[in-house]
Coordinates of C-alpha atoms and ligand atoms in Angstrom, one line a residue:
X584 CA -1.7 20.3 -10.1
X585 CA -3.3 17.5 -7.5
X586 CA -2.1 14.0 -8.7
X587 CA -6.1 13.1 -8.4
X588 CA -6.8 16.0 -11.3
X589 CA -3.9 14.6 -13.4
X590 CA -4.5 11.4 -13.3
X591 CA -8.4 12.3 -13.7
X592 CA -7.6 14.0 -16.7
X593 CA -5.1 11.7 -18.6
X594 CA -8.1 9.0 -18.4
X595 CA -10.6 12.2 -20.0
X596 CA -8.0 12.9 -22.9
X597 CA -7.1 9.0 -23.3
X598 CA -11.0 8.6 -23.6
X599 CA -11.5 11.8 -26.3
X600 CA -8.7 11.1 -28.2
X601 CA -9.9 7.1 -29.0
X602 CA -13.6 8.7 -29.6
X603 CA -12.1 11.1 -32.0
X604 CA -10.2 8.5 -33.8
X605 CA -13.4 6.5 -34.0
X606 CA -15.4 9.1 -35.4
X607 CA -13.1 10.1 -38.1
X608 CA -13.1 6.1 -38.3
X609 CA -16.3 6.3 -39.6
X610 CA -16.5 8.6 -42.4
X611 CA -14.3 6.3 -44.9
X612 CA -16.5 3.3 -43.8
X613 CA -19.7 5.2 -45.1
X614 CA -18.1 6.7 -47.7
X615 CA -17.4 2.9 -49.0
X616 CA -21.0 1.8 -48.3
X617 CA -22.6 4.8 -50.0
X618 CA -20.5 4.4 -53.2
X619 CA -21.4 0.4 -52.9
X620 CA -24.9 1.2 -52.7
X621 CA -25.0 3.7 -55.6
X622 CA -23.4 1.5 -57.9
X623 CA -25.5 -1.5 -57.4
X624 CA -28.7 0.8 -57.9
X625 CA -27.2 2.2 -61.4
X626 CA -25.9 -1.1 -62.1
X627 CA -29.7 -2.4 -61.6
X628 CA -31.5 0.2 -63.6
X629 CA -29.3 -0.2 -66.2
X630 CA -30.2 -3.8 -66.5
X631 CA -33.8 -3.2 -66.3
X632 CA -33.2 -1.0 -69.1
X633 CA -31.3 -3.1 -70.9
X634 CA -34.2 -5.7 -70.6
X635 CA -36.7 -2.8 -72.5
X636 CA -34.5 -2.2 -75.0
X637 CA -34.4 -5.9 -75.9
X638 CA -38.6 -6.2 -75.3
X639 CA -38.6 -3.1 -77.9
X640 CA -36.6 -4.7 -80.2
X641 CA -38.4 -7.8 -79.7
X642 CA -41.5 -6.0 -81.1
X643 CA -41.6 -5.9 -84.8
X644 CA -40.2 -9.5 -85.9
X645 CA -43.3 -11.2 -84.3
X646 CA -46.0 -8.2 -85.4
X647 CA -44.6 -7.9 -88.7
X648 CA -45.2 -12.1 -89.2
X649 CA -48.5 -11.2 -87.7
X650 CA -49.7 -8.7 -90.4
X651 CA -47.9 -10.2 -92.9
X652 CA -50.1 -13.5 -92.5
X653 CA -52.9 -11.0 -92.1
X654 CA -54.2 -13.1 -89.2
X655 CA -56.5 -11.4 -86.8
X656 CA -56.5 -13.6 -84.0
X657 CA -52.9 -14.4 -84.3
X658 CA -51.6 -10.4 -84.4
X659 CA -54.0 -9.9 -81.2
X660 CA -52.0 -13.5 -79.4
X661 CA -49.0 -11.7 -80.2
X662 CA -49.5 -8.3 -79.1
X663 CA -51.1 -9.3 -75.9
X664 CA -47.7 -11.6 -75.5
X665 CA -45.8 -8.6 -76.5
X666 CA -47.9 -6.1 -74.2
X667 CA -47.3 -8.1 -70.8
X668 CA -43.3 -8.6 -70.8
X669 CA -43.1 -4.7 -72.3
X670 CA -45.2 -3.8 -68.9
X671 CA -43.2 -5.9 -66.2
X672 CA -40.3 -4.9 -67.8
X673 CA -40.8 -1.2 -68.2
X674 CA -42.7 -0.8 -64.3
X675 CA -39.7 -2.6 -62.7
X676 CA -37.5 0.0 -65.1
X677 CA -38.6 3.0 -63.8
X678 CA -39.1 1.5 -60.5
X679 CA -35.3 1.2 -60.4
X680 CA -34.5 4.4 -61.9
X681 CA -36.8 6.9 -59.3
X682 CA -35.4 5.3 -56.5
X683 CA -31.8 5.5 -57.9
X684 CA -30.6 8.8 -56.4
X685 CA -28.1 9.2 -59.6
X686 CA -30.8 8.7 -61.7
X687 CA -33.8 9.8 -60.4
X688 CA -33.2 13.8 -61.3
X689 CA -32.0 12.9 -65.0
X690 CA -34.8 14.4 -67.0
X691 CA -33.7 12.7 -70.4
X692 CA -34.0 9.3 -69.0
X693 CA -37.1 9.8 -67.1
X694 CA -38.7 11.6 -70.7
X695 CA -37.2 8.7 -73.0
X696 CA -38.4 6.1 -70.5
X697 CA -41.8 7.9 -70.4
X698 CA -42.5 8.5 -74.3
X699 CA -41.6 5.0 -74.7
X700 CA -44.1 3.3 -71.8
X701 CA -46.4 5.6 -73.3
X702 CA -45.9 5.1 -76.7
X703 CA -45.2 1.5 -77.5
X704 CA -48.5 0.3 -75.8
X705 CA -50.5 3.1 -78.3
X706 CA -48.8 2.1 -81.6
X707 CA -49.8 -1.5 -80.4
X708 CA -53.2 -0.7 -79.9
X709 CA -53.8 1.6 -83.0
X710 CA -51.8 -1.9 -85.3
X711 CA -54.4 -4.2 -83.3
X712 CA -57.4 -1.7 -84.2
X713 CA -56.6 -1.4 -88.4
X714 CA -56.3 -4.8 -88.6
X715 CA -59.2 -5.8 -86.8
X716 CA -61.2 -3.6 -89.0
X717 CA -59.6 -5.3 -91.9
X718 CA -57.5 -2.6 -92.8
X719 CA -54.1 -4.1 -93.3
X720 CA -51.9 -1.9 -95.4
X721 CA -52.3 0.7 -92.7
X722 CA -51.5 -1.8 -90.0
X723 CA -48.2 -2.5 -91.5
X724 CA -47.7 1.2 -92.3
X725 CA -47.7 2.2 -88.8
X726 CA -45.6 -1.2 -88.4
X727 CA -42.8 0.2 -90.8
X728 CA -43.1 3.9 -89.2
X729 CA -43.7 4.5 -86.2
X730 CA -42.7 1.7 -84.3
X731 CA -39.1 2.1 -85.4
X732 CA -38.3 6.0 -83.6
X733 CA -39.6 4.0 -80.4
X734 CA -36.7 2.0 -80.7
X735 CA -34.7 4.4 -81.1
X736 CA -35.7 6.2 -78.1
X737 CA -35.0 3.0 -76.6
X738 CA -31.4 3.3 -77.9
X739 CA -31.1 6.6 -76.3
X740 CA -31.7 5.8 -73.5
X741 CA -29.6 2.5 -73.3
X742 CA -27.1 5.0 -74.0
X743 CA -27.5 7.5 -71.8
X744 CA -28.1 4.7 -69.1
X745 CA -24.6 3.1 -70.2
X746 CA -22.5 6.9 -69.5
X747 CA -24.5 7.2 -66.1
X748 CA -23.2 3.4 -65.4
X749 CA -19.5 4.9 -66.4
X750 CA -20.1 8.4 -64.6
X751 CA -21.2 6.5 -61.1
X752 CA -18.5 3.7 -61.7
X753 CA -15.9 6.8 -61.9
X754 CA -17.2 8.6 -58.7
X755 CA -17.4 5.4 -56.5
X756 CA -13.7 4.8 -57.6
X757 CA -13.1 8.6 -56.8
X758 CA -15.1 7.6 -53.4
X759 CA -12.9 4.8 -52.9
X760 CA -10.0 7.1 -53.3
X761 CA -10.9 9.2 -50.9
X762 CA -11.6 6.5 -48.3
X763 CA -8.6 4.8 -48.9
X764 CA -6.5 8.4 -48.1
X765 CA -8.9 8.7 -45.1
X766 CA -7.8 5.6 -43.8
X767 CA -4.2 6.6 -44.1
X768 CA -5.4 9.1 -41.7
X769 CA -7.4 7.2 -39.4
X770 CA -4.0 5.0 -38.9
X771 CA -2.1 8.0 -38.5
X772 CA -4.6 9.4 -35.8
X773 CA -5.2 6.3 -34.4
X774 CA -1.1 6.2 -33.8
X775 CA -0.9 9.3 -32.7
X776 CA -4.0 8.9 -30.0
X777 CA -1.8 5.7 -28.7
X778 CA 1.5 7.8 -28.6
X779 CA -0.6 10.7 -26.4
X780 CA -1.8 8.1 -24.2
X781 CA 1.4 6.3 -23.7
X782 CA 2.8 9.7 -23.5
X783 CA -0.2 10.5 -20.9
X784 CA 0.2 7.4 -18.6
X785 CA 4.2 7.8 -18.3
X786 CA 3.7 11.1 -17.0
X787 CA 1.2 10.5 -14.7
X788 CA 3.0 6.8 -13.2
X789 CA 6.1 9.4 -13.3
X790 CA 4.4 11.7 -11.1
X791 CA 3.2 8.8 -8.7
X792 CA 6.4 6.6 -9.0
X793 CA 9.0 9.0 -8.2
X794 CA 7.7 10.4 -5.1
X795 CA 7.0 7.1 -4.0
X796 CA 11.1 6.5 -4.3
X797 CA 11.8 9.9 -3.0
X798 CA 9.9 8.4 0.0
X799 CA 11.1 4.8 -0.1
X800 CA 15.1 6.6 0.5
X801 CA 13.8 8.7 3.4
X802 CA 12.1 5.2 4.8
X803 CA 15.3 3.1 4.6
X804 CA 17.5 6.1 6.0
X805 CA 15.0 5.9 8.8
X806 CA 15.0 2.4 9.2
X807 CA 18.9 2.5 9.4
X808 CA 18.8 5.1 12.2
X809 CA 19.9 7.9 10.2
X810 CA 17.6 11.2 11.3
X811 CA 19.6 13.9 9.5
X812 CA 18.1 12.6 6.0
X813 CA 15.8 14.9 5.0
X814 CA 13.4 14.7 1.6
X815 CA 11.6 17.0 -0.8
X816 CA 8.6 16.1 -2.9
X817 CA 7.7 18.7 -6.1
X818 CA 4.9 18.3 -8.0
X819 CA 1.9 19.0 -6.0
X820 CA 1.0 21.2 -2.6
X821 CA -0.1 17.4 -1.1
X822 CA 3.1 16.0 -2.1
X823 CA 5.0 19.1 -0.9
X824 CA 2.9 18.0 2.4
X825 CA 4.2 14.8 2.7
X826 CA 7.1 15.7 2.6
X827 CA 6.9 18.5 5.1
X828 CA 4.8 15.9 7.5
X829 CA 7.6 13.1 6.6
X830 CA 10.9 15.3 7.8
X831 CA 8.6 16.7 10.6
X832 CA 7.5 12.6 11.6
X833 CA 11.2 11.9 11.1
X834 CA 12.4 14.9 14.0
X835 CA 9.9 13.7 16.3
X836 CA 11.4 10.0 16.2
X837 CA 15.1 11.4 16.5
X838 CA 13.9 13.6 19.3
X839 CA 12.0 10.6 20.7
X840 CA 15.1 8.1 20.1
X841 CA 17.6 10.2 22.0
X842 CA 15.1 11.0 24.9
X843 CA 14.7 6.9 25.3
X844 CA 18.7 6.8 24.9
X845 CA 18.7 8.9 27.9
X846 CA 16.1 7.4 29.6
X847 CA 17.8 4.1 29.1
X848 CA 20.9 5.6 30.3
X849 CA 19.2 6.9 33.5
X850 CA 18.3 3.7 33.9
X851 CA 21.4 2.3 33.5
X852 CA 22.7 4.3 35.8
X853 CA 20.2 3.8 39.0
X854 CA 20.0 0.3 38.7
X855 CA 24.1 0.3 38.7
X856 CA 23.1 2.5 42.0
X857 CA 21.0 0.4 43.6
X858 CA 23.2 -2.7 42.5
X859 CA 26.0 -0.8 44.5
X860 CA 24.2 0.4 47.4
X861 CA 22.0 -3.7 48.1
X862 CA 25.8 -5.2 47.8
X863 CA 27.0 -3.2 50.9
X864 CA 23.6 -2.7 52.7
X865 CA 23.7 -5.6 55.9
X866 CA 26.6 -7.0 57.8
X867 CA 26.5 -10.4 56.0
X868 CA 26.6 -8.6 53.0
X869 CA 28.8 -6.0 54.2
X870 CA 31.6 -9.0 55.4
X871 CA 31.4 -10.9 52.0
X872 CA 31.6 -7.7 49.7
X873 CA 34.3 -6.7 52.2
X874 CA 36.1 -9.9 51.6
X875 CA 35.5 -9.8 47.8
X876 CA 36.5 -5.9 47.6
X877 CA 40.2 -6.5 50.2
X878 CA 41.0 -10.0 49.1
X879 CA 42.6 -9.0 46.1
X880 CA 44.9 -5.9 47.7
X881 CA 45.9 -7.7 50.3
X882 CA 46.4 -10.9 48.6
X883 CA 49.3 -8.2 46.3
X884 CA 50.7 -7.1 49.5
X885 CA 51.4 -10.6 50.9
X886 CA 53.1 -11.0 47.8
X887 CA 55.3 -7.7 47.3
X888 CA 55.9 -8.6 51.5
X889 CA 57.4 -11.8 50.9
X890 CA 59.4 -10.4 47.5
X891 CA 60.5 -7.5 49.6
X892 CA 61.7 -10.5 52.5
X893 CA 63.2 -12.7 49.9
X894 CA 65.8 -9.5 48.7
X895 CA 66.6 -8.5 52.0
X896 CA 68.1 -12.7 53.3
X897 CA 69.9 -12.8 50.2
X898 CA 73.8 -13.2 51.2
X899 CA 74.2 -9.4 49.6
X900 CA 70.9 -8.2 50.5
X901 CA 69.2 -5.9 47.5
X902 CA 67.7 -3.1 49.5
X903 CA 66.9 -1.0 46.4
X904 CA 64.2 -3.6 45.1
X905 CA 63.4 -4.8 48.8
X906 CA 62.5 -0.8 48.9
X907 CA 60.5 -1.1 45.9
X908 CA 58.8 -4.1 46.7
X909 CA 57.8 -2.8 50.6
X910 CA 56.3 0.4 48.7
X911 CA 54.2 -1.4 46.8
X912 CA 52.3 -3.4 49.6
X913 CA 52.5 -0.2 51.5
X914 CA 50.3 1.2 48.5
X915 CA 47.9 -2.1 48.6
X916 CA 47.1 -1.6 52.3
X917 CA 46.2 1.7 51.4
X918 CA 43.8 0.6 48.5
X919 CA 42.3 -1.7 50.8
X920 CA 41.8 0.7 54.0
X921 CA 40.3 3.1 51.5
X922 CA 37.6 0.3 50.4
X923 CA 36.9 0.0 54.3
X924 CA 36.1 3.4 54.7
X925 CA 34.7 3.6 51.7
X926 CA 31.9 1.2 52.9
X927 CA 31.9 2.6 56.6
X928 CA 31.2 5.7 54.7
X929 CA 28.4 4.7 53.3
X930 CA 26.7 2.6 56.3
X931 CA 27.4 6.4 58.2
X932 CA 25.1 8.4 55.7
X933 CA 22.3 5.4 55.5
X934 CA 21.4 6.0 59.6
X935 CA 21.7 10.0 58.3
X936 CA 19.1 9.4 55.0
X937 CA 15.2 8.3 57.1
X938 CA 12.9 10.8 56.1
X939 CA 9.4 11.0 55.9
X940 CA 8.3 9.4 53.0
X941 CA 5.1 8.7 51.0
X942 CA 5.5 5.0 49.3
X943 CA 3.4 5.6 46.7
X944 CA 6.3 8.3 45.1
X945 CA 8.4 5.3 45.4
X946 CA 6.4 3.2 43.7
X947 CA 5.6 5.8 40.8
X948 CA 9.3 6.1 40.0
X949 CA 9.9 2.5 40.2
X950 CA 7.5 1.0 37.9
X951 CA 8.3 3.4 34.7
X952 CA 11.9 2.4 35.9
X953 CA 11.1 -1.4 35.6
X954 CA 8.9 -1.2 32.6
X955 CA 11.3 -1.9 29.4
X956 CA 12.5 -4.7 31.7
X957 CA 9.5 -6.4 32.1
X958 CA 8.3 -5.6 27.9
X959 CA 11.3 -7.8 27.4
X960 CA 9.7 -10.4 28.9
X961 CA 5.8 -9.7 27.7
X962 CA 5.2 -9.1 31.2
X963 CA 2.8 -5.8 32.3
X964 CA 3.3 -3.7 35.0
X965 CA 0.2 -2.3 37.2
X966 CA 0.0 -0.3 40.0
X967 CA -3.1 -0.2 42.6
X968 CA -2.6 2.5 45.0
X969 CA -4.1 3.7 48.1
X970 CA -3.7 7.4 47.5
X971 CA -4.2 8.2 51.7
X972 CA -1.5 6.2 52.9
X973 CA -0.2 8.1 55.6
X974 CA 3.7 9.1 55.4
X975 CA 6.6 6.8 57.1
X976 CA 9.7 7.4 58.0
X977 CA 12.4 5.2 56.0
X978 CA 15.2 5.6 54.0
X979 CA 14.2 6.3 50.0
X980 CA 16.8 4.8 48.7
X981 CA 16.3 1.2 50.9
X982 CA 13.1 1.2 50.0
X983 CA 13.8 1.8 46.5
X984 CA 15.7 -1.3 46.9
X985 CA 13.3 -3.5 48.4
X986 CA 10.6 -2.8 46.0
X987 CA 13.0 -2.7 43.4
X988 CA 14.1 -6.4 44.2
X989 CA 10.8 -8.1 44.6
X990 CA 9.6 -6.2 41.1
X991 CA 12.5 -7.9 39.6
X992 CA 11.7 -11.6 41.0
X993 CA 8.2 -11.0 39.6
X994 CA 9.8 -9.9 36.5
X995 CA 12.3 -13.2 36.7
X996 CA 9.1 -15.6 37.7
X997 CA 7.5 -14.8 34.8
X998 CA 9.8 -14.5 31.9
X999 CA 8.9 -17.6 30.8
X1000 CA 5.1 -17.5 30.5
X1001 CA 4.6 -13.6 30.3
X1002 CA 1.9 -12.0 32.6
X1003 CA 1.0 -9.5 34.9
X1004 CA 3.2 -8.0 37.8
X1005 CA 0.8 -5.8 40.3
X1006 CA 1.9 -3.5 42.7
X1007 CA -0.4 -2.7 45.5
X1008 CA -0.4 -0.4 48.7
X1009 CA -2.7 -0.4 51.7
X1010 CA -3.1 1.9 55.3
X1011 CA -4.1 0.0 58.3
X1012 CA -3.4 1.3 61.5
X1013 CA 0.2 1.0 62.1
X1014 CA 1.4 -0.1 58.9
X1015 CA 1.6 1.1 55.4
X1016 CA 1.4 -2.2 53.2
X1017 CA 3.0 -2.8 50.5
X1018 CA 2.5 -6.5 47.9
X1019 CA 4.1 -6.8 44.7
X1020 CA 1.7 -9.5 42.8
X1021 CA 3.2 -11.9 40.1
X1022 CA 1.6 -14.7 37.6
X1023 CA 4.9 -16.6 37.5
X1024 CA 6.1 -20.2 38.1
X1025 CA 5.0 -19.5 41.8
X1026 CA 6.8 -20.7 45.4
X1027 CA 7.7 -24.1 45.8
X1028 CA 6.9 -25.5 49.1
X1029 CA 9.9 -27.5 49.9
X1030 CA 11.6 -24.6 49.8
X1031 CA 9.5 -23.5 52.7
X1032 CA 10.6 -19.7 54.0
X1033 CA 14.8 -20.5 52.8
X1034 CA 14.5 -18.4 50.1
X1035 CA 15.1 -15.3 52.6
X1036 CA 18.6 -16.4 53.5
X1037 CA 21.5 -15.6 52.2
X1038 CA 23.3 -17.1 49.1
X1039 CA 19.7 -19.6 48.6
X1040 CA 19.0 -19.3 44.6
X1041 CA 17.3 -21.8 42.2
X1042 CA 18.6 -19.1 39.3
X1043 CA 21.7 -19.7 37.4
X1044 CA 22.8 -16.6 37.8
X1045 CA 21.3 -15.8 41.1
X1046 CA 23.2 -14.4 44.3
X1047 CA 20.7 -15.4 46.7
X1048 CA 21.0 -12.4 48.1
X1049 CA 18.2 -10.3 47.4
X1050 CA 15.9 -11.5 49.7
X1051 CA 17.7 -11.6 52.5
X1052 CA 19.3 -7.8 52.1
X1053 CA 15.4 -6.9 51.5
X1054 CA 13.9 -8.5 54.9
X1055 CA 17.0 -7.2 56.6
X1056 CA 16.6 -3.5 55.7
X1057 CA 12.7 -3.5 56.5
X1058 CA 13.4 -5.4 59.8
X1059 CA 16.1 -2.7 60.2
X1060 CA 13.1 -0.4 60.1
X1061 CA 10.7 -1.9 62.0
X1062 CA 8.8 -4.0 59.6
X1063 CA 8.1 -7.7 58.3
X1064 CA 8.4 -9.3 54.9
X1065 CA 6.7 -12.3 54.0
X1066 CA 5.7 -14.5 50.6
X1067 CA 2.5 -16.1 49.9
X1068 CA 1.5 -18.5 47.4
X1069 CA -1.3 -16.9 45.2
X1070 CA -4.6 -18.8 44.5
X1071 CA -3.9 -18.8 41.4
X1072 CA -0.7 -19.2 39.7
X1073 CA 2.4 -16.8 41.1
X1074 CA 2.9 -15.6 44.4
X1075 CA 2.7 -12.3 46.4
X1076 CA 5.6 -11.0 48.0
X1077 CA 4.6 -8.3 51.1
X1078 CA 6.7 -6.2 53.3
X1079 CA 5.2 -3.3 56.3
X1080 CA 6.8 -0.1 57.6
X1081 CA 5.6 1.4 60.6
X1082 CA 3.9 4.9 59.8
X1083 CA 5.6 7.6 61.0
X1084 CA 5.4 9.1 64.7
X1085 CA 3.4 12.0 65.1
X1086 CA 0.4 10.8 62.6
Ligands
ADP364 P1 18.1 -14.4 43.4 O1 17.0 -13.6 42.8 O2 19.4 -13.9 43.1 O3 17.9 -15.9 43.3 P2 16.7 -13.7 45.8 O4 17.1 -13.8 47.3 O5 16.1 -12.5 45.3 O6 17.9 -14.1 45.0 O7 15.7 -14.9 45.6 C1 15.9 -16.2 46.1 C2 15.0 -17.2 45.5 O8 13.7 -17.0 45.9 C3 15.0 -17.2 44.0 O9 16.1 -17.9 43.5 C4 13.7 -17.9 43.7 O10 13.8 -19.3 43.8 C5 12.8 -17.5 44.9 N1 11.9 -16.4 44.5 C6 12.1 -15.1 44.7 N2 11.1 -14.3 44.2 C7 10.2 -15.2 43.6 C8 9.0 -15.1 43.0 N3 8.4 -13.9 42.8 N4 8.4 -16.2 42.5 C9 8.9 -17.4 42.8 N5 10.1 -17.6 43.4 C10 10.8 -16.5 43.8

């Protein structure tokens, strides 16, 4: 499953589960209002009753006083006193009882209730009528007779009102019962919905967390260098992906280390080249590398010369070590002619190595040669060529060296400010031009045009040489090699070579 579709649907069931719980929330909570409700109506209909019972009870002391004092005026004071609390009473009675839904469908209490609103206001009347037509003994009859199964009626119905008080007091506590189990299982649920939903959000932080680790590992083993480590993601065809596009990233960037390793070592290599080939390139240079190279040989041979003397004018002369000692220089010499020849060697194969050449070749190998160099330093490289420069006749590898010389001077001028190192060629009609630009700390004047000789440096771990092997190889081929200062800050270092015969 996508980790989008779980985690979508861990939030859906988180969000049903809690709506469940809160449903089945609800039922105890109207269970427990309903039974509240029902009781308080019985419990108020009962009173009402209660209050009729006592109005019917109420009746006959009064009236019987009344028609015993056979009192007209007096009975009528009574009954009409009698009549309006019996009708409040009674109306507000049945009021309570119809809307009472325990009640309301009890057709004893609704007849009892009825026979006595109906009756007690009759009997009062018919009482009221004897005696007003003087006929006394009949008022108290009906007094002694048929007021009296009213009350009883009245007593009914107290009754039956008191067992529907017990009957809805027994079903609210059943009610309550009930609720009070439910709530049991709205906790339970309620639990249970938390424990899914913990359950829910492990399992889907899981599914998020771990690959997140898996990847984590394969970004440190990177980060250390190490491109065999390979990972695996499960889960999910995206996180199988990753995983796929991670080992894949990670052969790219081994692939891509070891071709800069070679690179680097390529490098290496030509610059250890061309280090080799300026130190030997013009006679100056050639008598002080000769000097350097031979000093040490024959500096041994002197040594084993003299060792090999001081044997031989000893009173017994040692022969054997004076031998052994003469070999020796006899094998310095040797060291030493072989550096001569060495060199002559290579001055032979330098007349041998003009061809015609196209200077913007050697500028396109030089400046990706020269450009970790000059990152080191913040410094860009750019190259502005004249694509129809006509071909010369030079030696490549001299000419590497020139350019390669004044790109690293540029390089050196601007290491500390950073910058922009620009390397331009030109046609004119002799001369194929060629500038290399810099930003750096520029030429100072005193110095004047001394930085071409030999052994002049203002770097502390200059030679001084550079310049001077440079203007001697392009002079060697016909051309000049000059510095200006640059309007603005740097200068521009230029050399020409003639274009080759024939064009
Ligand atoms: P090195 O670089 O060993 O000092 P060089 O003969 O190449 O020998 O340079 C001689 C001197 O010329 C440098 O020490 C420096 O003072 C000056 N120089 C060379 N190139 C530049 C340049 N691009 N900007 C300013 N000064 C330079």
């Amino acid at each position: 499953m996508k980790v989008r579709t779980r985690v979508t649907a861990s939030f859906v069931a988180i969000v049903v589960l809690m709506v469940v719980v809160d449903i089945i929330a609800v039922v105890p909570y109207r269970l427990i209002l309903s039974s509240s409700e029902g009781r308080a109506a019985v419990d108020q209909a009962a009173l009402a009753v209660l209050r009729v019972n006592v109005d019917v009870y109420a009746f006959t002391g009064p009236l019987a006083a009344a028609t015993s004092s056979a009192d007209v005026r007096r009975l009528k004071g009574e009954a009409a006193v009698l009549r309006g609390a019996f009708g409040g009473d009674v109306d507000r009675a049945e009021r309570l009882i119809v809307s009472s839904t325990h009640l309301a469908g009890d057709a004893t209490i609704r007849g009892a209730l009825d026979a006595i609103k109906a009756g007690l206001p009759f009997q009062l009347d018919r009482i009221v009528a004897l005696a007003a037509a003087g006929d006394w003994p009949a008022a108290r009859l009906r007094l002694a007779y048929d007021v009296p199964p009213l009350v009883d009626i009245s007593s009914v119905l107290v009754d039956r009102l008191e067992s529907a008080v017990a009957h809805e007091r027994e079903a609210a506590d059943a009610r309550a019962q009930g609720a009070r189990q439910l709530f049991v299982v709205v906790v339970i649920a309620t639990l249970a919905a938390l424990l899914m939903a913990v359950g829910l959000a492990w399992s889907t932080t899981r599914a998020i967390t771990k690959p997140l680790a898996v990847l984590e590992a394969g970004a440190h083993a990177l980060a250390r260098g190490d491109f065999q480590h390979r990972i695996t993601l499960t889960g999910s065809h995206e996180l199988a992906g990753l995983g796929s596009a991670f080992n894949y990233a990670v052969d790219r960037i081994g692939e891509l280390f070891a071709e800069r390793e070679r690179a680097e070592e390529q490098l290496r290599r030509s610059q250890a080249d061309l280090a080799h080939v300026t130190k030997i390139t013009t006679v100056s240079e050639l008598a002080a590398s000769l000097a350097h190279e031979i000093r040490q040989p024959m500096t041994a041979a002197m040594t084993d010369v003299k060792t090999s003397l001081r044997w031989l004018s000893r009173d017994e002369p040692d022969t054997a070590e004076a031998r052994a000692a003469a070999t020796r220089a006899v094998q310095d010499v040797t060291r030493a002619t072989e550096i001569i020849s060495r060199i002559r060697s290579l001055f032979k194969q330098d007349d041998q190595q003009r061809q015609l050449l196209d200077v913007n070749d050697v500028i396109d190998e030089m400046v990706p040669l020269l450009r970790g160099e000059a990152h080191r330093y913040g410094v860009s490289i750019r190259a502005d060529l004249d694509r129809g420069v006509p071909p010369i006749m030079a030696d490549r590898v001299q000419v590497q060296q020139v350019l390669m010389n004044l790109m690293l001077n540029g390089i050196e001028a601007m290491k500390e400010t950073r910058g922009h190192l620009i390397v331009m060629s030109r046609a004119s009609q002799q001369d194929v031009l060629i500038s290399v630009s810099d930003t750096g700390v520029g030429l100072a004047p005193e110095h004047g045009d001394q930085m071409f000789n030999a052994f002049f440096t203002t770097k502390a771990q200059g030679t001084g040489m550079g310049l001077s092997i440079s203007r001697s190889i392009v002079h060697s081929h016909g051309g000049r090699l000059w510095a200006d200062a640059n309007a603005g800050p740097g200068a521009t270092f230029s050399f020409t070579l003639p274009i080759a015969d024939g064009r």
